[in-house]
Coordinates of C-alpha atoms in Angstrom, one line a residue:
Chain Y
X1 CA 130.6 -31.1 109.4
X2 CA 132.3 -31.7 112.7
X3 CA 135.8 -33.1 112.9
X4 CA 134.9 -35.3 115.9
X5 CA 131.4 -35.9 117.2
X6 CA 130.8 -38.1 120.3
X7 CA 127.2 -38.6 121.4
X8 CA 126.8 -40.1 124.9
X9 CA 129.7 -42.4 124.5
X10 CA 130.4 -45.0 127.2
X11 CA 133.0 -47.7 127.5
X12 CA 132.8 -50.6 129.8
X13 CA 135.7 -52.9 130.5
X14 CA 135.2 -56.3 132.0
X15 CA 137.7 -57.0 134.7
X16 CA 138.3 -60.7 134.9
X17 CA 139.3 -61.7 138.4
X18 CA 141.3 -65.0 138.6
X19 CA 141.6 -65.6 134.9
X20 CA 143.9 -68.6 135.4
X21 CA 141.2 -71.2 134.7
X22 CA 138.3 -70.5 132.4
X23 CA 136.8 -73.9 133.2
X24 CA 135.5 -74.1 136.7
X25 CA 136.7 -77.1 138.7
X26 CA 134.1 -79.8 139.1
X27 CA 132.1 -79.8 142.3
X28 CA 133.2 -76.3 143.3
X29 CA 131.8 -73.0 142.7
X30 CA 133.8 -71.1 140.1
X31 CA 135.9 -68.3 141.6
X32 CA 135.9 -66.7 138.2
X33 CA 134.0 -63.4 138.4
X34 CA 133.6 -60.6 135.9
X35 CA 133.3 -57.1 137.2
X36 CA 132.3 -54.3 134.9
X37 CA 134.3 -51.1 135.0
X38 CA 133.1 -47.9 133.3
X39 CA 136.1 -46.1 132.0
X40 CA 134.1 -43.6 130.1
X41 CA 130.5 -42.7 130.8
X42 CA 128.0 -40.6 128.8
X43 CA 130.6 -38.4 127.2
X44 CA 129.4 -36.0 124.5
X45 CA 132.0 -34.0 122.8
X46 CA 131.9 -32.0 119.6
X47 CA 135.0 -30.7 118.0
X48 CA 134.9 -28.4 115.0
X49 CA 137.5 -28.7 112.2
X50 CA 140.6 -26.6 113.2
X51 CA 139.8 -26.6 116.9
X52 CA 142.5 -27.4 119.4
X53 CA 141.2 -29.2 122.5
X54 CA 143.0 -30.5 125.5
X55 CA 141.9 -33.3 127.8
X56 CA 142.9 -33.0 131.4
X57 CA 142.1 -35.2 134.4
X58 CA 143.7 -37.4 137.0
X59 CA 145.0 -40.9 136.5
X60 CA 142.1 -43.2 135.6
X61 CA 139.9 -40.4 134.5
X62 CA 139.4 -42.0 131.2
X63 CA 141.5 -39.7 129.0
X64 CA 143.4 -42.4 127.2
X65 CA 140.3 -44.6 126.8
X66 CA 138.6 -41.6 125.2
X67 CA 141.5 -41.0 122.8
X68 CA 141.5 -44.7 122.0
X69 CA 137.8 -44.5 121.1
X70 CA 138.3 -41.4 118.9
X71 CA 141.2 -43.0 117.2
X72 CA 139.2 -46.2 116.5
X73 CA 141.4 -48.5 118.5
X74 CA 138.9 -49.1 121.3
X75 CA 135.3 -49.9 120.4
X76 CA 132.7 -48.0 122.4
X77 CA 130.2 -50.0 124.4
X78 CA 127.4 -47.5 123.7
X79 CA 126.9 -44.1 122.1
X80 CA 127.8 -42.8 118.7
X81 CA 131.2 -41.8 117.4
X82 CA 131.8 -40.0 114.1
X83 CA 135.0 -38.6 112.7
X84 CA 135.7 -36.7 109.5
X85 CA 139.1 -36.6 108.1
X86 CA 142.3 -38.5 108.3
X87 CA 143.2 -39.4 111.9
X88 CA 146.8 -39.5 113.1
X89 CA 147.0 -41.2 116.5
X90 CA 150.2 -40.5 118.5
X91 CA 149.4 -42.6 121.4
X92 CA 152.9 -43.8 121.9
X93 CA 156.1 -42.8 120.1
X94 CA 157.9 -45.4 118.1
X95 CA 154.9 -47.8 117.9
X96 CA 155.9 -50.9 116.2
X97 CA 159.6 -50.1 116.0
X98 CA 161.5 -53.3 116.0
X99 CA 164.9 -53.3 117.6
X100 CA 166.6 -55.5 115.0
X101 CA 165.5 -53.4 112.1
X102 CA 167.4 -50.3 111.0
X103 CA 166.1 -46.8 111.4
X104 CA 165.3 -46.6 107.7
X105 CA 163.4 -50.0 107.8
X106 CA 161.5 -48.8 110.8
X107 CA 160.5 -45.5 109.2
X108 CA 158.9 -47.5 106.4
X109 CA 157.0 -49.8 108.7
X110 CA 155.9 -47.1 111.1
X111 CA 154.9 -44.7 108.3
X112 CA 152.9 -47.3 106.5
X113 CA 151.0 -48.2 109.7
X114 CA 150.3 -44.5 110.3
X115 CA 148.8 -44.1 106.8
X116 CA 151.7 -43.2 104.5
X117 CA 152.1 -44.5 101.0
X118 CA 155.4 -45.4 99.5
X119 CA 155.6 -42.2 97.5
X120 CA 155.0 -40.2 100.7
X121 CA 157.8 -41.9 102.5
X122 CA 160.1 -41.3 99.6
X123 CA 159.3 -37.6 99.5
X124 CA 159.4 -37.0 103.3
X125 CA 162.3 -39.3 104.2
X126 CA 165.0 -36.6 104.3
X127 CA 162.8 -34.3 106.2
X128 CA 161.9 -37.1 108.7
X129 CA 165.6 -37.9 109.3
X130 CA 166.6 -34.2 109.6
X131 CA 163.9 -33.5 112.1
X132 CA 164.9 -36.5 114.2
X133 CA 168.6 -35.6 113.9
X134 CA 169.5 -39.1 113.1
X135 CA 171.3 -38.9 109.7
X136 CA 174.4 -40.8 110.8
X137 CA 172.4 -43.6 112.4
X138 CA 169.8 -44.2 109.7
X139 CA 171.2 -47.6 108.7
X140 CA 172.0 -48.8 112.2
X141 CA 169.7 -51.2 114.0
X142 CA 167.3 -49.4 116.4
X143 CA 168.6 -51.5 119.2
X144 CA 171.7 -49.4 119.2
X145 CA 169.6 -46.2 119.6
X146 CA 169.1 -44.4 122.9
X147 CA 165.6 -44.1 124.2
X148 CA 165.7 -40.4 123.3
X149 CA 166.7 -41.2 119.7
X150 CA 163.8 -43.7 119.4
X151 CA 161.3 -41.2 120.7
X152 CA 162.6 -38.5 118.3
X153 CA 162.3 -40.8 115.4
X154 CA 158.8 -41.9 116.4
X155 CA 157.6 -38.3 116.8
X156 CA 159.2 -37.3 113.5
X157 CA 157.5 -40.0 111.5
X158 CA 154.2 -39.4 113.2
X159 CA 154.2 -35.6 112.6
X160 CA 155.2 -36.0 109.0
X161 CA 152.1 -38.0 108.3
X162 CA 150.2 -34.7 108.5
X163 CA 146.8 -35.9 109.6
X164 CA 143.6 -33.8 109.5
X165 CA 142.9 -34.8 113.1
X166 CA 145.9 -35.2 115.4
X167 CA 145.4 -37.2 118.5
X168 CA 148.2 -37.2 121.1
X169 CA 148.5 -38.9 124.4
X170 CA 151.1 -37.3 126.7
X171 CA 154.0 -37.7 124.2
X172 CA 155.5 -34.3 124.7
X173 CA 157.5 -35.3 127.7
X174 CA 160.1 -37.1 125.7
X175 CA 163.5 -35.8 124.6
X176 CA 165.6 -32.9 125.9
X177 CA 164.3 -29.4 126.1
X178 CA 165.5 -28.5 122.7
X179 CA 163.6 -31.3 121.1
X180 CA 160.5 -30.6 123.1
X181 CA 160.5 -27.0 121.9
X182 CA 160.9 -28.3 118.3
X183 CA 158.0 -30.6 118.8
X184 CA 155.8 -27.9 120.1
X185 CA 156.7 -25.7 117.2
X186 CA 155.8 -28.5 114.8
X187 CA 152.5 -29.0 116.4
X188 CA 151.7 -25.3 116.4
X189 CA 152.6 -25.3 112.7
X190 CA 150.1 -28.1 112.1
X191 CA 147.5 -26.3 114.1
X192 CA 148.2 -23.1 112.1
X193 CA 147.3 -25.0 108.9
X194 CA 143.8 -25.7 110.2
X195 CA 144.4 -29.2 111.5
X196 CA 142.3 -30.4 114.4
X197 CA 144.1 -31.3 117.6
X198 CA 142.9 -33.5 120.5
X199 CA 145.6 -33.7 123.1
X200 CA 146.0 -35.2 126.6
X201 CA 148.6 -33.7 128.9
X202 CA 149.5 -33.2 132.5
X203 CA 151.6 -30.2 131.6
X204 CA 149.2 -27.3 132.2
X205 CA 151.6 -24.8 130.6
X206 CA 151.5 -26.8 127.3
X207 CA 147.7 -27.0 127.5
X208 CA 147.4 -23.3 128.0
X209 CA 149.9 -22.5 125.3
X210 CA 148.4 -24.8 122.6
X211 CA 144.7 -25.2 123.2
X212 CA 142.1 -22.5 123.6
X213 CA 139.6 -25.1 124.8
X214 CA 140.0 -27.7 127.6
X215 CA 137.8 -30.6 128.7
X216 CA 138.2 -31.9 132.2
X217 CA 137.4 -35.6 132.6
X218 CA 136.7 -37.0 136.1
X219 CA 135.9 -40.7 136.7
X220 CA 134.9 -41.1 133.1
X221 CA 132.6 -38.2 132.9
X222 CA 133.0 -34.7 131.5
X223 CA 133.3 -32.5 134.6
X224 CA 133.9 -29.2 132.8
X225 CA 134.3 -28.1 129.2
X226 CA 135.2 -24.5 128.3
X227 CA 138.0 -22.0 127.8
X228 CA 141.3 -23.4 128.9
X229 CA 142.1 -20.6 131.4
X230 CA 138.9 -21.3 133.3
X231 CA 139.0 -25.1 133.1
X232 CA 142.7 -25.4 134.0
X233 CA 142.2 -23.0 137.0
X234 CA 139.3 -25.0 138.2
X235 CA 141.1 -28.3 137.7
X236 CA 144.2 -27.1 139.5
X237 CA 142.1 -25.7 142.3
X238 CA 140.5 -29.1 142.7
X239 CA 143.8 -31.0 142.8
X240 CA 145.7 -28.8 145.1
X241 CA 144.0 -30.6 148.0
X242 CA 145.6 -33.8 146.7
X243 CA 149.3 -34.7 146.7
X244 CA 150.9 -32.3 144.3
X245 CA 152.4 -35.0 142.0
X246 CA 149.3 -35.1 139.8
X247 CA 149.4 -31.6 138.6
X248 CA 153.0 -30.6 138.9
X249 CA 154.9 -30.1 135.7
X250 CA 158.5 -30.1 137.0
X251 CA 160.3 -33.1 135.8
Chain F
X1 CA 138.0 -51.3 111.8
X2 CA 135.8 -48.5 110.7
X3 CA 138.3 -45.9 111.8
X4 CA 141.2 -47.2 109.7
X5 CA 141.8 -44.1 107.6
X6 CA 140.6 -44.6 104.0
X7 CA 144.1 -43.5 102.9
X8 CA 145.9 -46.5 104.4
X9 CA 147.8 -48.4 101.8
X10 CA 147.1 -52.0 103.0
X11 CA 149.4 -53.5 100.4
X12 CA 152.3 -51.3 101.6
X13 CA 151.6 -52.2 105.2
X14 CA 151.5 -55.9 104.3
X15 CA 154.8 -55.6 102.4
X16 CA 156.4 -54.0 105.4
X17 CA 155.1 -56.5 107.9
X18 CA 156.2 -59.4 105.7
X19 CA 159.6 -57.8 105.2
X20 CA 159.9 -57.2 109.0
X21 CA 159.2 -60.9 109.8
X22 CA 161.6 -62.0 107.2
X23 CA 164.5 -59.7 108.1
X24 CA 164.1 -60.2 111.8
X25 CA 164.2 -64.0 111.4
X26 CA 167.5 -64.1 109.7
X27 CA 169.4 -61.1 110.9
X28 CA 172.6 -61.9 112.8
X29 CA 172.8 -65.4 111.3
X30 CA 175.6 -66.5 109.1
X31 CA 173.7 -69.2 107.3
X32 CA 170.5 -67.0 107.0
X33 CA 167.8 -68.5 104.8
X34 CA 169.7 -71.8 104.4
X35 CA 168.3 -72.8 107.7
X36 CA 164.8 -73.1 106.2
X37 CA 166.2 -75.8 103.9
X38 CA 168.1 -77.7 106.6
X39 CA 165.1 -78.9 108.5
X40 CA 163.1 -80.6 105.7
X41 CA 166.3 -82.2 104.4
X42 CA 167.1 -83.7 107.8
X43 CA 163.6 -84.9 108.2
X44 CA 163.7 -86.4 104.7
X45 CA 166.9 -88.3 105.6
X46 CA 165.4 -89.7 108.8
X47 CA 162.0 -90.7 107.2
X48 CA 163.8 -92.2 104.2
X49 CA 166.0 -94.3 106.5
X50 CA 163.1 -95.4 108.7
X51 CA 160.8 -96.3 105.8
X52 CA 163.2 -97.7 103.3
X53 CA 165.7 -99.5 105.6
X54 CA 163.9 -100.2 108.9
X55 CA 160.4 -100.7 107.6
X56 CA 160.7 -101.3 103.8
X57 CA 157.0 -102.0 103.5
X58 CA 156.4 -98.4 102.6
X59 CA 159.2 -98.3 100.1
X60 CA 158.3 -97.0 96.7
X61 CA 160.1 -95.4 93.8
X62 CA 161.8 -92.0 94.6
X63 CA 160.9 -92.3 98.3
X64 CA 163.0 -89.2 99.3
X65 CA 161.2 -87.1 96.7
X66 CA 157.8 -88.6 97.8
X67 CA 158.5 -87.7 101.4
X68 CA 159.6 -84.1 100.5
X69 CA 156.5 -83.6 98.5
X70 CA 154.6 -84.3 101.8
X71 CA 157.0 -82.6 104.2
X72 CA 157.4 -79.3 102.5
X73 CA 153.6 -78.5 102.2
X74 CA 153.1 -79.9 105.7
X75 CA 155.8 -77.8 107.3
X76 CA 154.4 -74.6 105.6
X77 CA 151.0 -75.4 107.0
X78 CA 152.1 -76.2 110.5
X79 CA 154.6 -73.3 110.8
X80 CA 152.3 -70.7 109.4
X81 CA 149.3 -71.9 111.4
X82 CA 151.3 -71.8 114.7
X83 CA 153.0 -68.4 114.1
X84 CA 149.8 -67.0 112.7
X85 CA 147.9 -68.0 115.8
X86 CA 150.1 -66.1 118.1
X87 CA 150.5 -63.1 115.7
X88 CA 147.7 -60.9 117.2
X89 CA 148.8 -61.3 120.8
X90 CA 152.4 -60.9 119.8
X91 CA 151.7 -57.5 118.2
X92 CA 149.6 -56.2 121.1
X93 CA 151.6 -52.9 121.0
X94 CA 150.4 -52.3 117.4
X95 CA 146.8 -53.3 118.2
X96 CA 146.6 -51.0 121.2
X97 CA 148.3 -48.0 119.5
X98 CA 147.6 -47.8 115.8
X99 CA 144.3 -48.1 113.9
X100 CA 145.0 -50.2 110.9
X101 CA 143.3 -53.1 109.2
X102 CA 143.7 -55.8 111.8
X103 CA 143.4 -58.7 109.4
X104 CA 146.8 -57.8 108.0
X105 CA 148.6 -59.3 111.1
X106 CA 147.9 -63.0 110.7
X107 CA 147.9 -62.7 106.9
X108 CA 151.3 -61.1 106.9
X109 CA 152.7 -63.9 109.0
X110 CA 151.3 -66.5 106.6
X111 CA 152.7 -64.7 103.6
X112 CA 156.1 -64.4 105.3
X113 CA 156.1 -68.2 105.4
X114 CA 155.1 -68.3 101.8
X115 CA 158.4 -66.7 100.9
X116 CA 160.2 -69.7 102.4
X117 CA 157.7 -72.1 101.0
X118 CA 158.3 -70.8 97.5
X119 CA 162.1 -71.2 97.8
X120 CA 161.7 -74.7 99.2
X121 CA 159.2 -75.7 96.5
X122 CA 161.4 -74.2 93.7
X123 CA 164.4 -76.3 94.8
X124 CA 162.2 -79.4 95.2
X125 CA 160.8 -79.0 91.7
X126 CA 164.3 -78.8 90.3
X127 CA 165.0 -82.1 92.0
X128 CA 161.8 -83.5 90.6
X129 CA 162.7 -82.5 87.1
X130 CA 166.2 -84.1 87.6
X131 CA 164.9 -87.4 88.8
X132 CA 161.4 -87.8 87.3
X133 CA 161.0 -85.1 84.7
X134 CA 158.6 -82.4 83.8
X135 CA 155.1 -82.8 82.5
X136 CA 152.3 -80.6 81.3
X137 CA 150.2 -81.1 84.4
X138 CA 152.5 -78.8 86.3
X139 CA 150.3 -75.9 85.2
X140 CA 148.0 -76.9 88.1
X141 CA 150.7 -76.5 90.8
X142 CA 150.3 -72.7 91.3
X143 CA 146.5 -73.1 91.7
X144 CA 147.0 -75.8 94.3
X145 CA 149.4 -73.7 96.3
X146 CA 147.1 -70.7 96.1
X147 CA 144.3 -72.8 97.6
X148 CA 146.5 -74.0 100.4
X149 CA 147.5 -70.4 101.2
X150 CA 143.8 -69.4 101.3
X151 CA 143.1 -72.3 103.6
X152 CA 146.0 -71.5 106.0
X153 CA 145.0 -67.8 106.0
X154 CA 141.5 -68.7 107.0
X155 CA 142.8 -71.0 109.8
X156 CA 145.2 -68.3 111.1
X157 CA 142.5 -65.7 111.1
X158 CA 140.2 -68.0 113.1
X159 CA 142.7 -69.1 115.7
X160 CA 144.6 -65.9 116.1
X161 CA 141.4 -64.0 117.1
X162 CA 140.4 -66.8 119.5
X163 CA 143.9 -66.8 121.0
X164 CA 143.4 -63.2 122.1
X165 CA 140.6 -64.3 124.4
X166 CA 141.9 -67.6 125.5
X167 CA 145.7 -68.0 125.2
X168 CA 145.2 -71.8 125.5
X169 CA 144.3 -71.8 121.8
X170 CA 148.0 -71.7 120.8
X171 CA 148.7 -74.9 122.7
X172 CA 145.7 -76.6 121.1
X173 CA 147.1 -75.6 117.7
X174 CA 150.5 -76.8 118.6
X175 CA 149.2 -80.2 119.7
X176 CA 147.0 -80.3 116.6
X177 CA 150.0 -79.8 114.3
X178 CA 151.8 -82.7 116.0
X179 CA 148.8 -85.0 115.6
X180 CA 148.1 -84.0 112.1
X181 CA 151.6 -84.9 111.0
X182 CA 150.6 -88.5 111.5
X183 CA 147.1 -88.1 110.1
X184 CA 148.2 -86.4 106.9
X185 CA 149.8 -88.5 104.2
X186 CA 153.3 -87.1 104.8
X187 CA 155.4 -90.2 104.9
X188 CA 152.8 -92.6 103.5
X189 CA 150.5 -92.2 100.5
X190 CA 146.7 -91.9 100.2
X191 CA 146.7 -95.1 98.2
X192 CA 147.8 -97.0 101.3
X193 CA 144.7 -96.0 103.3
X194 CA 141.7 -98.2 103.7
X195 CA 139.2 -97.3 101.0
X196 CA 136.4 -96.4 103.4
X197 CA 138.6 -93.7 105.0
X198 CA 139.8 -92.0 101.9
X199 CA 136.9 -89.5 101.8
X200 CA 138.1 -87.9 105.1
X201 CA 141.5 -87.5 103.5
X202 CA 140.2 -85.8 100.5
X203 CA 138.3 -83.3 102.7
X204 CA 141.5 -82.4 104.5
X205 CA 143.0 -79.6 102.4
X206 CA 146.6 -80.5 103.5
X207 CA 146.1 -84.1 102.5
X208 CA 144.6 -83.0 99.3
X209 CA 147.5 -80.7 98.5
X210 CA 150.0 -83.4 99.2
X211 CA 148.1 -86.0 97.2
X212 CA 147.6 -83.7 94.2
X213 CA 151.3 -82.6 94.2
X214 CA 152.5 -86.2 94.1
X215 CA 149.9 -87.1 91.5
X216 CA 151.2 -84.4 89.3
X217 CA 155.0 -84.5 90.0
X218 CA 155.6 -88.3 90.4
X219 CA 152.9 -89.8 88.2
X220 CA 152.3 -87.0 85.7
X221 CA 148.5 -87.5 86.1
X222 CA 146.0 -84.6 86.0
X223 CA 144.5 -83.7 89.4
X224 CA 141.0 -85.3 89.8
X225 CA 138.3 -82.6 89.5
X226 CA 136.5 -83.8 92.6
X227 CA 139.6 -83.4 94.8
X228 CA 140.3 -79.9 93.3
X229 CA 136.7 -78.9 93.9
X230 CA 136.7 -80.2 97.5
X231 CA 140.1 -78.4 98.2
X232 CA 138.7 -75.2 96.8
X233 CA 135.4 -75.5 98.7
X234 CA 137.0 -76.3 102.1
X235 CA 139.7 -73.6 101.6
X236 CA 137.4 -70.8 100.8
X237 CA 134.9 -72.0 103.4
X238 CA 137.6 -71.8 106.0
X239 CA 138.7 -68.4 104.9
X240 CA 135.1 -67.2 105.0
X241 CA 134.5 -68.6 108.5
X242 CA 137.9 -67.3 109.7
X243 CA 137.4 -63.8 108.4
X244 CA 133.9 -63.7 109.8
X245 CA 135.0 -64.7 113.3
X246 CA 137.9 -62.4 113.1
X247 CA 135.7 -59.6 112.1
X248 CA 133.4 -60.2 115.0
X249 CA 136.2 -60.4 117.6
X250 CA 138.6 -57.8 116.4
X251 CA 136.5 -54.9 117.8
X252 CA 137.5 -55.8 121.4
X253 CA 141.1 -56.9 120.8
X254 CA 142.5 -53.8 122.5
X255 CA 140.5 -54.6 125.7
X256 CA 142.0 -58.1 126.1
X257 CA 145.6 -57.4 125.1

C-alpha cells in the first residue's frame, strides 16, 4: 500500500474581485466577479512508504497547495487523494502558539493539535525541551521569546510527534546554523527509521542531501519527476535565465 | 476532516483549547475571574433599581434573584454565541496549518464560557438557598443547562461556519443578541406576556431555560413536561442543523481564511 497516492488531483481557487459588497447595488451591474485560478492541475503522484520526495518549483507553482491537499487541510476540487499512516504536517513552525501562554502550556496545546496524547507529552517533554534548548524559559510566556526560540520550540514539538508521513514546507530556514544542522540530523534520523518524507524547499543542497527523488512543479503541473540529481539540474538550468533570487540558497 | 489522523485525541485538544481561552482571558489581571461576576451584579443592580423603584409595576418577590436567574443564562448565551461565531476566523492560522477536527474550535469557545457559567450559577444558587430555600426539583437543573449548552453549540457551529464566508454574520449575531435581550424574559416574566404569544416564548430555548429555572428555584414547581420536550427538541434540532452546515462548509475553510 502506498503512503501517498494522488490521482489526477486538481485544485481550483475562486478569486473574488471586489469582495466589499456581496449584495449588488440596485440598478447597477454588480462589479463582483469570480475568477477561477487553478493552483494544482492534474497532478498524479505516488509515494511508497519510506520514500523521501522533494517538491521544487518557483513561487506560485502550487507546492504549498499540494502539501496542503496531502495534509488534508485543503480539499481538492477533483481527483483522488489517499494516504496511509499518521501524517505530521509541518507547514509552519509554532502553529497555534499563543504569546500569553508559557512555553510549557504551548507545548501541550501544540502537541495535542499535532496528534499527541497526554501520555506522549509527559514522556517526551524533557526531550522536547532539551532539543529546543529552552530549559530555563519553559515557564516564561512565549511573548518573551525571540523568533528563533519560537521556531526551535515549534520544530522540536513537531519532530517529536514522530509521524509515519512527515510533510514539511520550507521550515529548515529557521534558526542559526547549529540548529539547522540539528534539524537536518533529526529528519535524517526519522528517514532512517522508514518514515516517509514529502518536503518543499528552495535549498537545492538540502534537497540533494535528503531526498533521492524530486518532483518539479510548474504552474500547478508536474513538469518532471525523477532522481534528484537529474531533476534539480534541469530545474536549475531552467531558472538560470531568470533572476537568480529564486534558486539561490545564500541567506 | 477525513485526514485528521485517527490517533488525534479530541478530548485532549478540546481541554487544551478551553484552557488556552481561559488562561489568556485572565492573565495579567489582578482581579482575574472576579470580573465575570462584576458584570451580572452591576446589571442586576441597575435592573432592580429601574423595575422596583422607577417602574414598580414589574415588582415581585425577590426581584434581584429573579433578574439574575434571567441575566446569567442570557449572558452565557449571548457571550458564547458571539465569541463562538468569530472563533473559526480568529483561528485562521490553525485552520490553514494543522489538520484537526474543525468542530472543536467553536465548541471549545462555548465550553470555555461554560466554566464561567458554572461559577456564576453556583454562586447564584447559594443565594437562592439563602433567600428562598432548596427543593427537590433542583435535580432538573443540570439537564436544563445541558440542553442550553447543546443549543448554543449548535448555534455557534452554524454561525461560525457562515462567518468564514461572509464576515457580516458576526454583526448580525451581535445585533441579534441585543434584540433578544428584550425579547427574552430576562427582566420580566413569561407570566406577564399575553397568552397568545406564550407559545413563541416556549419555543425559544433561552426563554425556556430562564422560565424553567425560575419555576424551579423561586416557586419550587416541577418543570412542565411540554416545555422540557420543546427545549430538548429545539436544542438538538439546532445542534443537528449546525453540525450539518458546519460539516458541509468546513472543507473549504482554508480557501477563505
